[in-house]
Every structure is written in structure tokens, then in C-alpha cells.
């Protein structure tokens, strides 16, 4: 149940598609119950012009769609406890603190917030926190226990169309991850204008939403994502992600939704 | 106690010349102290990983990039030369920065943590008010830096002025100003402190996705600021003073 309707078209975390049982990311945080008023009270309120207490809603920390030990031994429970429970939570709390002081930004949906605070490349202070909250939500859902292996059906077809083969895509993705300098992310995106899949590297908190593209899969390359498990061995982490963690189910769902917005080609109309 | 590497202190060695130009490659500089000597400010495990893995990787990749650059220059391949600039800036910068960093640290018994003396001390007082003010400023800028990077105390050799600067990723200080000479650099990449604050072997709490059941000992919000606060205990002000005196006699 979303208390504030998601007006944006570009929300790949549509809870309908992912069927996750986790709570919505915007939760009600109000200390005053708004109860049904009797006619007498309503009359009094109107007379005295009393205002109902302000209801506020902030972002909450959304849990990954699996237990924190579910990704062992490829991503340890410890890493998830720290990465999700400390880093991700820290971004959420920092964002809420910033939004408390800014009514205009507070009124945005998450997607709008990211785009507005990105400010065309000159990001506002809220961007880092907002984007990192979104990025981590997306990242947890890009992984699953028993992940890796091959995609199937539609997403596989599209990968083969845009990268010649799945093996080639995997090689390019890993290469992008290993040639990425500093903190950042690597993404498989569906480019809106070019109507094709592509691999994109971003630094720090930037994500493809700011270019109006649709992310399909992401990989966190900040050191905190892998340091506890792999220390400096980023190559091992990236290969493990591709072989054992990446959720092609989530990718397929996101791809299916993306096709509602991007026309990927002529439909196959059977000849009678 | 961790053993020192057996690699020599020489930082340059000449390989067989490629073309008519001799290509100088680089090797890992020796640390002037043992890995465990900076405890408890910086753990021996971090020092060893930082030196033997991270710094060594920068050097290896820098050498590779230089060889590729050399052959691209010889062939006149302009686009490859330009393409390699990113790798050179990153890996070369990583080598330069870390080489300075090791000299910026010293064990307590060799003067680590002792406040600066003489000319550097008076320069700090006149530019920042006091040593405490400088430390606070550097800690604040280091903690606020997003992603990975470095925080520097530098002297502008043109204006004879002390400045505090930050650089992103492995960008060397000169990218912020050609006349800036680094006196002290503090690495605020996560690899510089992560294991010390999160790597302890406390058993994980099986949290079953209940957000409130969470290990209370993880004070994430203060990890980088804590690291910055602690590192001053092993900062080698003597080295900084020597560099400063050389630039501003």
C-alpha cells in the first residue's frame, strides 16, 4: 500500500511486479491518530478553526527480499548486516534529516527527488543520500539466493540481440566493473533513446535514472560492498556476483515492465 | 609482528629500453617501519593489505599502462595515448599518493603524533589559528568527502601559503593546483579503515529482516570520523616540516 501515489513512470521497484512482502518505502510516522470526529466536535473545530495535526511521512529502510544470511557463502551475513543495516540505513536517516528541512523536496517522489537533486550534473547535497537509498534498494533486489546462471526467454533474447551472446555480455560487464575507478556502480540498462541494452559505469551515487534510462541490474562497486568478504580482490567479487548472486528473475520482471515504456521493435504479427 | 617486505627501497629500476627511449618502471617502496608499528591507530592487517595489495596493484597497473603508452607513442597511435590517460592518472596517482602516505606516518616511538615544531608550527598558527583548528578542518573535510579520495595539507609554493584540499579517487594533489606541494595526505578510501571498524569477528546476529534487531556496537555514523581522529596519533609531522622548510626557507 503506497500512501503517496507513485506518479513517476520510471519506478522499477513496482511492488506489484516484484511481489515482495517488504513494507513500502514511505512509511507513516505520525504520533497523532486522526480519528473520526463526532458532529459536535466537527462543529467545534469549524468554530474554533482548529487544524488537524500535521501528518508527516518519511522514507523508511526497506529490507532485502531475503534473510541476511541467505546469500552465504557468496556475500556473508556480516556484509549484509553492515552494508544494509549501517550504510543503507545511514543514507535513509541522513536523507530524512535533510528532507525535514526542505518542504519542496519533501514533496517529491523518490524518482523525482533523484532527478531534481541531480541538478543536471551539479548535484545538491540531498542527491547523494537520495540516490544511494534508491541504489541500494535496487541492488538488494538485483540479487537472490541461488542466483547467477543464465537468464531465460525475453531477457536472454534481448541480451543476445544487443551483445551478440550472453558470454560476451558477461565478459563486457565484468570488464566494466574491473576498469571502474574509485567508488561507483556498474549497471545493465535499457536505453530509452537507443532502444537497446547497454552497460553503464557510474561513480559515487549517480544512477541511470538521471539520464532517463531504465536500470535492469546493478552491481555495487563501493569498497564497503565487498571488503569484508573479498578484501581488495574486486575481480573475485564481480565474478561471484555474476555466477552466484545476480537475480535474472528480477531482471526479467524489470525488463517486462520496461517494455511498456520502450518500444523494442516491431511486434511479430502472425500472418493469417 | 608483521615482517617488512624484502623489496629494496629503490623506487625506480630501468628495464630494457623500448625503442630509443628507456622506459622506467616502478616498484613497491619499502615501509620505514613494520606493519604492526602503527597500532592501535591503524591495525597491522590494514597496513599489510594496504601496502602489499592495494599499493602494489596500483604500481603493477601503472607499469602496464606506461608500457602500453610507450608503444602507442612509438606507433603514433594518438587515440590509444589519450585512452590510456585515465588509467595513468588513476594508477600513477595511486602510486604517488601512497608513497607520500607511508612517509606521513610514523610509529609513536619514532615521533609519530608529536606536534610540528618551528616554522611549520608558526605557519599553521597563522593560517588556521591553531593546530587543533587545522586538525578539525581536515577531519571535517575528510569526513564530508563523498566516495573515495584524499584530504591534504599542502603548501602553495607560489604564494607561500598553507592550504587544506581534497582530491577525488586517486587524483594527485597537483590536479587541484600546479603549485601545490603536499605536506600531509590522509587516505579516506574505505580500504584505509574498513577492516578495523567492521572486520572484527563478533558473531553476526541472525536478524530475520527485523530492522530493529541490530548489532548495537556498530556505530557506523562515526567510522570515518573515528579513523580520522585516531590517525593523528601516528602522523609524522617531522617529515611535513622538512618538506615545508624546503619550499619556504
mmCIF file of C-alpha atoms in Angstrom, chain A residues 21-267:
data_model
loop_
_atom_site.group_PDB
_atom_site.id
_atom_site.type_symbol
_atom_site.label_atom_id
_atom_site.label_comp_id
_atom_site.label_asym_id
_atom_site.label_seq_id
_atom_site.Cartn_x
_atom_site.Cartn_y
_atom_site.Cartn_z
ATOM 1 C CA UNK A 21 6.479 -8.807 1.015
ATOM 2 C CA UNK A 22 8.600 -5.964 2.290
ATOM 3 C CA UNK A 23 6.913 -2.807 3.518
ATOM 4 C CA UNK A 24 6.558 0.232 1.244
ATOM 5 C CA UNK A 25 9.490 2.543 1.319
ATOM 6 C CA UNK A 26 7.498 5.508 2.505
ATOM 7 C CA UNK A 27 6.028 4.843 5.923
ATOM 8 C CA UNK A 28 3.735 6.847 8.036
ATOM 9 C CA UNK A 29 5.442 8.384 11.003
ATOM 10 C CA UNK A 30 2.936 10.320 12.934
ATOM 11 C CA UNK A 31 2.408 10.478 16.634
ATOM 12 C CA UNK A 32 -1.177 11.720 16.488
ATOM 13 C CA UNK A 33 -4.035 9.476 15.485
ATOM 14 C CA UNK A 34 -6.556 11.064 13.188
ATOM 15 C CA UNK A 35 -9.821 9.648 14.408
ATOM 16 C CA UNK A 36 -13.400 10.043 13.236
ATOM 17 C CA UNK A 37 -14.865 13.202 14.754
ATOM 18 C CA UNK A 38 -18.437 13.363 16.007
ATOM 19 C CA UNK A 39 -20.707 16.096 14.688
ATOM 20 C CA UNK A 40 -20.336 18.088 17.856
ATOM 21 C CA UNK A 41 -16.592 18.057 17.626
ATOM 22 C CA UNK A 42 -16.659 18.927 13.971
ATOM 23 C CA UNK A 43 -18.861 21.910 14.753
ATOM 24 C CA UNK A 44 -16.459 22.971 17.464
ATOM 25 C CA UNK A 45 -13.475 22.526 15.186
ATOM 26 C CA UNK A 46 -15.069 24.618 12.489
ATOM 27 C CA UNK A 47 -15.953 27.292 15.000
ATOM 28 C CA UNK A 48 -12.554 27.362 16.559
ATOM 29 C CA UNK A 49 -10.814 26.783 13.257
ATOM 30 C CA UNK A 50 -8.647 24.171 14.861
ATOM 31 C CA UNK A 51 -6.240 22.499 12.481
ATOM 32 C CA UNK A 52 -5.620 18.779 12.461
ATOM 33 C CA UNK A 53 -2.063 17.850 13.428
ATOM 34 C CA UNK A 54 0.313 17.662 10.524
ATOM 35 C CA UNK A 55 0.875 14.143 9.264
ATOM 36 C CA UNK A 56 4.408 13.522 8.054
ATOM 37 C CA UNK A 57 5.832 10.628 6.125
ATOM 38 C CA UNK A 58 9.464 9.910 5.578
ATOM 39 C CA UNK A 59 11.500 7.258 3.888
ATOM 40 C CA UNK A 60 11.965 4.005 5.706
ATOM 41 C CA UNK A 61 14.632 1.372 5.366
ATOM 42 C CA UNK A 62 13.308 -1.341 3.071
ATOM 43 C CA UNK A 63 14.523 -4.860 3.850
ATOM 44 C CA UNK A 64 16.140 -7.011 1.202
ATOM 45 C CA UNK A 65 13.754 -9.672 -0.138
ATOM 46 C CA UNK A 66 15.665 -12.439 1.617
ATOM 47 C CA UNK A 67 17.194 -13.115 5.015
ATOM 48 C CA UNK A 68 20.548 -11.522 5.699
ATOM 49 C CA UNK A 69 22.257 -14.911 5.735
ATOM 50 C CA UNK A 70 20.580 -16.111 2.541
ATOM 51 C CA UNK A 71 23.410 -15.072 0.236
ATOM 52 C CA UNK A 72 26.089 -17.052 2.071
ATOM 53 C CA UNK A 73 28.783 -18.025 1.227
ATOM 54 C CA UNK A 74 28.971 -15.534 -1.653
ATOM 55 C CA UNK A 75 28.006 -12.483 0.354
ATOM 56 C CA UNK A 76 28.300 -13.032 4.063
ATOM 57 C CA UNK A 77 25.658 -12.211 6.603
ATOM 58 C CA UNK A 78 28.162 -9.866 8.193
ATOM 59 C CA UNK A 79 28.481 -7.877 4.984
ATOM 60 C CA UNK A 80 24.714 -7.588 4.692
ATOM 61 C CA UNK A 81 24.349 -6.585 8.322
ATOM 62 C CA UNK A 82 26.883 -3.813 7.861
ATOM 63 C CA UNK A 83 26.075 -2.810 4.304
ATOM 64 C CA UNK A 84 22.315 -2.802 4.749
ATOM 65 C CA UNK A 85 21.976 -2.186 8.460
ATOM 66 C CA UNK A 86 24.635 0.501 8.764
ATOM 67 C CA UNK A 87 25.389 2.070 5.385
ATOM 68 C CA UNK A 88 21.946 1.846 3.766
ATOM 69 C CA UNK A 89 20.241 2.781 6.997
ATOM 70 C CA UNK A 90 22.638 5.697 7.383
ATOM 71 C CA UNK A 91 21.663 7.064 3.994
ATOM 72 C CA UNK A 92 17.971 6.760 4.833
ATOM 73 C CA UNK A 93 18.352 8.586 8.117
ATOM 74 C CA UNK A 94 20.536 11.279 6.618
ATOM 75 C CA UNK A 95 18.015 11.791 3.826
ATOM 76 C CA UNK A 96 15.132 12.083 6.271
ATOM 77 C CA UNK A 97 17.039 14.683 8.241
ATOM 78 C CA UNK A 98 17.650 16.701 5.107
ATOM 79 C CA UNK A 99 14.048 16.405 3.921
ATOM 80 C CA UNK A 100 12.776 17.584 7.263
ATOM 81 C CA UNK A 101 14.299 20.948 6.481
ATOM 82 C CA UNK A 102 13.145 21.195 2.897
ATOM 83 C CA UNK A 103 9.424 21.236 2.150
ATOM 84 C CA UNK A 104 9.769 21.327 -1.602
ATOM 85 C CA UNK A 105 11.996 18.281 -1.854
ATOM 86 C CA UNK A 106 9.953 16.518 0.779
ATOM 87 C CA UNK A 107 7.002 16.598 -1.577
ATOM 88 C CA UNK A 108 8.778 14.748 -4.395
ATOM 89 C CA UNK A 109 8.543 11.070 -5.110
ATOM 90 C CA UNK A 110 11.837 9.220 -4.949
ATOM 91 C CA UNK A 111 12.387 9.265 -8.696
ATOM 92 C CA UNK A 112 11.582 12.948 -8.931
ATOM 93 C CA UNK A 113 13.830 13.620 -5.955
ATOM 94 C CA UNK A 114 16.768 11.928 -7.602
ATOM 95 C CA UNK A 115 16.293 13.785 -10.857
ATOM 96 C CA UNK A 116 15.757 17.166 -9.243
ATOM 97 C CA UNK A 117 18.657 16.926 -6.830
ATOM 98 C CA UNK A 118 20.984 15.663 -9.553
ATOM 99 C CA UNK A 119 20.530 19.112 -10.981
ATOM 100 C CA UNK A 120 21.949 18.162 -14.374
ATOM 101 C CA UNK A 121 25.365 17.220 -13.098
ATOM 102 C CA UNK A 122 25.711 19.761 -10.335
ATOM 103 C CA UNK A 123 24.177 17.736 -7.529
ATOM 104 C CA UNK A 124 22.554 19.231 -4.473
ATOM 105 C CA UNK A 125 23.543 17.861 -1.059
ATOM 106 C CA UNK A 126 20.427 15.694 -0.883
ATOM 107 C CA UNK A 127 21.355 13.839 -4.071
ATOM 108 C CA UNK A 128 23.953 11.598 -2.525
ATOM 109 C CA UNK A 129 21.602 10.308 0.137
ATOM 110 C CA UNK A 130 18.514 10.033 -2.053
ATOM 111 C CA UNK A 131 20.319 8.267 -4.864
ATOM 112 C CA UNK A 132 22.145 5.905 -2.522
ATOM 113 C CA UNK A 133 18.872 4.930 -0.820
ATOM 114 C CA UNK A 134 17.386 4.090 -4.207
ATOM 115 C CA UNK A 135 20.573 2.427 -5.446
ATOM 116 C CA UNK A 136 20.754 0.084 -2.503
ATOM 117 C CA UNK A 137 17.070 -0.845 -2.681
ATOM 118 C CA UNK A 138 17.668 -1.702 -6.321
ATOM 119 C CA UNK A 139 20.875 -3.580 -5.563
ATOM 120 C CA UNK A 140 19.365 -5.886 -2.929
ATOM 121 C CA UNK A 141 16.642 -6.766 -5.381
ATOM 122 C CA UNK A 142 19.198 -7.387 -8.123
ATOM 123 C CA UNK A 143 20.464 -10.351 -6.140
ATOM 124 C CA UNK A 144 18.832 -13.523 -4.952
ATOM 125 C CA UNK A 145 19.840 -16.691 -3.144
ATOM 126 C CA UNK A 146 20.704 -19.245 -5.815
ATOM 127 C CA UNK A 147 21.298 -16.509 -8.335
ATOM 128 C CA UNK A 148 23.699 -16.384 -11.234
ATOM 129 C CA UNK A 149 23.390 -18.884 -14.065
ATOM 130 C CA UNK A 150 21.711 -17.836 -17.255
ATOM 131 C CA UNK A 151 18.753 -15.623 -17.957
ATOM 132 C CA UNK A 152 15.946 -17.135 -19.983
ATOM 133 C CA UNK A 153 13.360 -16.154 -22.549
ATOM 134 C CA UNK A 154 12.816 -12.463 -23.236
ATOM 135 C CA UNK A 155 15.733 -11.006 -21.372
ATOM 136 C CA UNK A 156 18.103 -13.571 -22.842
ATOM 137 C CA UNK A 157 16.832 -12.780 -26.316
ATOM 138 C CA UNK A 158 17.385 -9.089 -25.785
ATOM 139 C CA UNK A 159 20.893 -9.659 -24.431
ATOM 140 C CA UNK A 160 21.766 -11.813 -27.383
ATOM 141 C CA UNK A 161 20.393 -9.169 -29.709
ATOM 142 C CA UNK A 162 22.376 -6.337 -28.155
ATOM 143 C CA UNK A 163 25.576 -8.120 -27.111
ATOM 144 C CA UNK A 164 25.820 -10.964 -29.655
ATOM 145 C CA UNK A 165 25.866 -13.593 -26.901
ATOM 146 C CA UNK A 166 25.384 -13.931 -23.185
ATOM 147 C CA UNK A 167 29.036 -14.843 -22.752
ATOM 148 C CA UNK A 168 30.042 -11.626 -24.464
ATOM 149 C CA UNK A 169 27.719 -9.610 -22.280
ATOM 150 C CA UNK A 170 29.117 -11.248 -19.151
ATOM 151 C CA UNK A 171 32.665 -10.519 -20.269
ATOM 152 C CA UNK A 172 31.843 -6.878 -21.002
ATOM 153 C CA UNK A 173 30.040 -6.452 -17.695
ATOM 154 C CA UNK A 174 32.936 -7.847 -15.711
ATOM 155 C CA UNK A 175 35.404 -5.763 -17.691
ATOM 156 C CA UNK A 176 33.398 -2.627 -16.959
ATOM 157 C CA UNK A 177 33.392 -3.484 -13.266
ATOM 158 C CA UNK A 178 37.127 -4.029 -13.195
ATOM 159 C CA UNK A 179 38.001 -0.849 -15.070
ATOM 160 C CA UNK A 180 35.854 1.316 -12.874
ATOM 161 C CA UNK A 181 37.942 3.697 -10.775
ATOM 162 C CA UNK A 182 37.015 4.545 -7.223
ATOM 163 C CA UNK A 183 33.565 4.208 -5.712
ATOM 164 C CA UNK A 184 30.653 3.646 -8.040
ATOM 165 C CA UNK A 185 28.255 1.226 -9.675
ATOM 166 C CA UNK A 186 28.003 -0.731 -12.883
ATOM 167 C CA UNK A 187 24.606 -1.173 -14.496
ATOM 168 C CA UNK A 188 22.838 -3.090 -17.192
ATOM 169 C CA UNK A 189 20.375 -0.526 -18.522
ATOM 170 C CA UNK A 190 17.754 -0.301 -21.203
ATOM 171 C CA UNK A 191 18.459 2.902 -23.049
ATOM 172 C CA UNK A 192 15.298 4.716 -23.882
ATOM 173 C CA UNK A 193 16.504 6.650 -26.893
ATOM 174 C CA UNK A 194 18.585 3.915 -28.447
ATOM 175 C CA UNK A 195 16.067 1.218 -27.516
ATOM 176 C CA UNK A 196 18.745 -1.270 -26.615
ATOM 177 C CA UNK A 197 20.505 -2.733 -23.607
ATOM 178 C CA UNK A 198 23.835 -1.262 -22.598
ATOM 179 C CA UNK A 199 26.396 -1.492 -19.802
ATOM 180 C CA UNK A 200 26.985 1.747 -17.951
ATOM 181 C CA UNK A 201 29.518 2.718 -15.268
ATOM 182 C CA UNK A 202 28.662 5.446 -12.793
ATOM 183 C CA UNK A 203 30.644 6.986 -9.978
ATOM 184 C CA UNK A 204 29.671 7.532 -6.365
ATOM 185 C CA UNK A 205 25.883 7.822 -6.173
ATOM 186 C CA UNK A 206 24.963 8.509 -9.778
ATOM 187 C CA UNK A 207 22.463 6.142 -11.370
ATOM 188 C CA UNK A 208 20.913 5.807 -14.846
ATOM 189 C CA UNK A 209 17.642 7.395 -13.728
ATOM 190 C CA UNK A 210 19.275 10.770 -14.093
ATOM 191 C CA UNK A 211 19.624 10.110 -17.817
ATOM 192 C CA UNK A 212 16.099 8.775 -18.025
ATOM 193 C CA UNK A 213 17.265 5.226 -18.750
ATOM 194 C CA UNK A 214 15.767 2.122 -17.196
ATOM 195 C CA UNK A 215 18.136 0.089 -14.997
ATOM 196 C CA UNK A 216 17.844 -3.685 -15.179
ATOM 197 C CA UNK A 217 20.684 -4.952 -12.986
ATOM 198 C CA UNK A 218 23.194 -3.176 -10.766
ATOM 199 C CA UNK A 219 26.442 -4.062 -9.026
ATOM 200 C CA UNK A 220 27.797 -2.048 -6.099
ATOM 201 C CA UNK A 221 31.497 -1.316 -6.537
ATOM 202 C CA UNK A 222 31.998 0.780 -3.419
ATOM 203 C CA UNK A 223 34.634 -0.947 -1.342
ATOM 204 C CA UNK A 224 32.221 -1.400 1.524
ATOM 205 C CA UNK A 225 30.240 -3.825 -0.643
ATOM 206 C CA UNK A 226 32.993 -6.402 -0.839
ATOM 207 C CA UNK A 227 35.814 -5.532 1.501
ATOM 208 C CA UNK A 228 34.766 -7.748 4.383
ATOM 209 C CA UNK A 229 34.365 -10.806 2.145
ATOM 210 C CA UNK A 230 36.998 -10.314 -0.532
ATOM 211 C CA UNK A 231 39.288 -7.571 0.785
ATOM 212 C CA UNK A 232 40.916 -5.992 -2.235
ATOM 213 C CA UNK A 233 40.031 -8.802 -4.661
ATOM 214 C CA UNK A 234 37.386 -6.994 -6.678
ATOM 215 C CA UNK A 235 37.720 -9.479 -9.555
ATOM 216 C CA UNK A 236 36.645 -12.383 -7.352
ATOM 217 C CA UNK A 237 33.692 -10.381 -6.036
ATOM 218 C CA UNK A 238 32.496 -9.424 -9.504
ATOM 219 C CA UNK A 239 32.815 -12.964 -10.830
ATOM 220 C CA UNK A 240 30.995 -14.351 -7.811
ATOM 221 C CA UNK A 241 28.218 -11.840 -8.347
ATOM 222 C CA UNK A 242 27.751 -12.915 -11.963
ATOM 223 C CA UNK A 243 27.969 -16.611 -11.189
ATOM 224 C CA UNK A 244 26.054 -16.916 -7.938
ATOM 225 C CA UNK A 245 24.210 -13.769 -6.939
ATOM 226 C CA UNK A 246 22.669 -11.848 -9.810
ATOM 227 C CA UNK A 247 18.906 -12.264 -9.999
ATOM 228 C CA UNK A 248 17.782 -12.799 -13.564
ATOM 229 C CA UNK A 249 14.230 -13.138 -12.275
ATOM 230 C CA UNK A 250 14.321 -9.561 -11.088
ATOM 231 C CA UNK A 251 15.934 -8.536 -14.356
ATOM 232 C CA UNK A 252 13.199 -10.265 -16.340
ATOM 233 C CA UNK A 253 10.483 -8.559 -14.331
ATOM 234 C CA UNK A 254 12.102 -5.162 -14.772
ATOM 235 C CA UNK A 255 12.586 -5.815 -18.475
ATOM 236 C CA UNK A 256 8.947 -6.779 -18.868
ATOM 237 C CA UNK A 257 7.877 -3.584 -17.204
ATOM 238 C CA UNK A 258 10.338 -1.538 -19.225
ATOM 239 C CA UNK A 259 8.778 -2.767 -22.442
ATOM 240 C CA UNK A 260 5.660 -0.833 -21.504
ATOM 241 C CA UNK A 261 7.686 2.338 -21.940
ATOM 242 C CA UNK A 262 10.195 1.485 -24.625
ATOM 243 C CA UNK A 263 9.195 0.083 -27.958
ATOM 244 C CA UNK A 264 11.833 -2.522 -28.635
ATOM 245 C CA UNK A 265 10.807 -3.394 -32.132
ATOM 246 C CA UNK A 266 8.066 -4.455 -34.417
ATOM 247 C CA UNK A 267 5.672 -6.872 -32.816
#
